[in-house]
Amino acid sequence: MKRIGILTSGGDAPGMNACIRAAVRAAIAQGLEIFGIRRGYAGLIHDEIELLNRRTVANIIHQGGTILGTARSSEFMTKQGRALAIENLDKREIEGLILIGGDGTFRGGTVLSQECGVSIIGVPGTIDNDVYGTDYTIGFDTAVNCALEAIDRIRDTALSHERLFFVEVMGHHTGFIALESGIAGGAEELLIPEAPLSVDELCSHLERNFNGEKRSAIVVVAETEQPGDSFRIARAVRDKLGFDSRVCILGHIQRGGSPTARDRVLAGKLGVAAVQMLAAGKSGYMVGEINWRIACTPLEYTWKKKKELNVELVEMRKLLCE
Ligand code: F6P
């Protein structure tokens, strides 16, 4: 293998740039040429591909987002779209691809690989941490710390006004961000899809809280299908208990910002591992980190298996969220 490509697809996540930088450095050290593909699969179809070198990835390690850009491409779902992508790979003799994203990114890449034989290695990059085969995804730690900072700030005003707050965090139908930021922020309750609470349960919990010594509370809510469900929950609590509350939806601020040290180190490790896998002739795997060690998982597991929340943390929340 002499030439490989790298792309970022799906939602951007802090640390993607650190991963691109690591992969470029590792590829050059292996004697490989590495091409950056802009806007994910859309750029592969529209031939937005350029050779990367150490200079083009200089001074990006601390930047959030992705210098390559990202997109969700419906064209790539079609055979005609992928045929154009294959032409662009063939004309540059690109034989391997590093795909940074989530399970949707890996699924698309697998179809492409089956159609043209290009080798593919996935790297988990999403703030949601909802990818099977890795303890943490690139971007998760930064997003959790962003949510935590917001929760800490909201606690100041919640305490001052003796108020109930609902803080809604992202997570793509999972509670990873809510669980970690909520526990770290000392939330009074967590609403996560993996361990649902009824409005009645939430209300009796809040009532206990406010009948005790507490005068304020923060409920961290994992975003559901549509962002903004917290408003419905807040209304239901007001109707039942008469509690006035405020809702704060953190939204896309969780996706931006400079990556934490933890995300940069993870991104570096996984970027290097991905290049090494391609250079060793491997394809169809995602490189992740399990118990601090590099772990390779067949790509199809990422969409066939569900990553579970840390059971101990879920249990612990009963003790810590009161
Ligand atoms: O997958 C990352 C994520 O930020 C989710 O947490 C969120 O639900 C979704 O992307 C938002 O997507 P978009 O960028 O299309 O608004």
mmCIF file of N, CA and C and ligand atoms in Angstrom, residues 11-12 72 126-128 130 170-173 177 223-224 227 252 255, ligand 1:
data_model
loop_
_atom_site.group_PDB
_atom_site.id
_atom_site.type_symbol
_atom_site.label_atom_id
_atom_site.label_comp_id
_atom_site.label_asym_id
_atom_site.label_seq_id
_atom_site.Cartn_x
_atom_site.Cartn_y
_atom_site.Cartn_z
ATOM 1 N N GLY A 11 -21.385 14.090 12.672
ATOM 2 C CA GLY A 11 -21.186 15.280 13.513
ATOM 3 C C GLY A 11 -19.716 15.479 13.844
ATOM 4 N N ASP A 12 -19.259 16.720 13.787
ATOM 5 C CA ASP A 12 -17.854 16.981 14.158
ATOM 6 C C ASP A 12 -17.681 16.757 15.660
ATOM 7 N N ARG A 72 -23.242 15.020 6.029
ATOM 8 C CA ARG A 72 -24.007 13.769 5.969
ATOM 9 C C ARG A 72 -24.494 13.681 4.525
ATOM 10 N N THR A 126 -17.071 11.026 17.920
ATOM 11 C CA THR A 126 -18.387 11.637 18.143
ATOM 12 C C THR A 126 -18.468 12.036 19.609
ATOM 13 N N ILE A 127 -19.157 13.139 19.869
ATOM 14 C CA ILE A 127 -19.264 13.561 21.275
ATOM 15 C C ILE A 127 -20.154 12.618 22.074
ATOM 16 N N ASP A 128 -20.980 11.818 21.389
ATOM 17 C CA ASP A 128 -22.019 11.037 22.072
ATOM 18 C C ASP A 128 -21.492 9.813 22.821
ATOM 19 N N ASP A 130 -21.408 6.894 21.804
ATOM 20 C CA ASP A 130 -22.339 5.771 21.601
ATOM 21 C C ASP A 130 -21.812 4.769 20.573
ATOM 22 N N MET A 170 -26.653 16.858 24.943
ATOM 23 C CA MET A 170 -26.772 16.018 23.746
ATOM 24 C C MET A 170 -26.505 14.549 24.090
ATOM 25 N N GLY A 171 -26.534 13.694 23.096
ATOM 26 C CA GLY A 171 -26.260 12.280 23.364
ATOM 27 C C GLY A 171 -26.792 11.313 22.329
ATOM 28 N N HIS A 172 -27.594 11.840 21.364
ATOM 29 C CA HIS A 172 -28.079 10.970 20.287
ATOM 30 C C HIS A 172 -28.779 9.722 20.849
ATOM 31 N N HIS A 173 -29.815 9.939 21.608
ATOM 32 C CA HIS A 173 -30.643 8.863 22.209
ATOM 33 C C HIS A 173 -29.891 8.015 23.234
ATOM 34 N N ILE A 177 -23.357 11.341 27.916
ATOM 35 C CA ILE A 177 -22.965 12.707 28.324
ATOM 36 C C ILE A 177 -23.730 13.099 29.590
ATOM 37 N N GLU A 223 -30.922 14.554 25.756
ATOM 38 C CA GLU A 223 -31.800 14.936 24.651
ATOM 39 C C GLU A 223 -32.447 13.679 24.040
ATOM 40 N N THR A 224 -33.706 13.808 23.662
ATOM 41 C CA THR A 224 -34.386 12.669 23.023
ATOM 42 C C THR A 224 -34.452 12.917 21.524
ATOM 43 N N PRO A 227 -34.595 17.746 20.148
ATOM 44 C CA PRO A 227 -34.132 18.562 21.265
ATOM 45 C C PRO A 227 -35.293 19.381 21.830
ATOM 46 N N HIS A 252 -25.455 22.796 20.536
ATOM 47 C CA HIS A 252 -24.207 22.606 19.783
ATOM 48 C C HIS A 252 -22.970 23.208 20.435
ATOM 49 N N ARG A 255 -20.473 20.667 21.009
ATOM 50 C CA ARG A 255 -19.720 20.065 19.900
ATOM 51 C C ARG A 255 -18.432 20.822 19.585
HETATM 52 O O1 F6P B 1 -24.134 12.869 16.971
HETATM 53 C C1 F6P B 1 -23.715 14.077 17.494
HETATM 54 C C2 F6P B 1 -24.892 14.971 17.720
HETATM 55 O O2 F6P B 1 -24.385 16.174 18.233
HETATM 56 C C3 F6P B 1 -26.029 14.447 18.600
HETATM 57 O O3 F6P B 1 -25.745 14.481 19.971
HETATM 58 C C4 F6P B 1 -27.148 15.329 18.190
HETATM 59 O O4 F6P B 1 -28.392 14.749 18.467
HETATM 60 C C5 F6P B 1 -26.904 15.488 16.724
HETATM 61 O O5 F6P B 1 -25.530 15.258 16.504
HETATM 62 C C6 F6P B 1 -27.245 16.831 16.156
HETATM 63 O O6 F6P B 1 -27.020 16.799 14.796
HETATM 64 P P1 F6P B 1 -26.979 18.053 13.825
HETATM 65 O O7 F6P B 1 -25.570 18.480 13.720
HETATM 66 O O8 F6P B 1 -27.497 17.530 12.539
HETATM 67 O O9 F6P B 1 -27.844 19.107 14.432
#
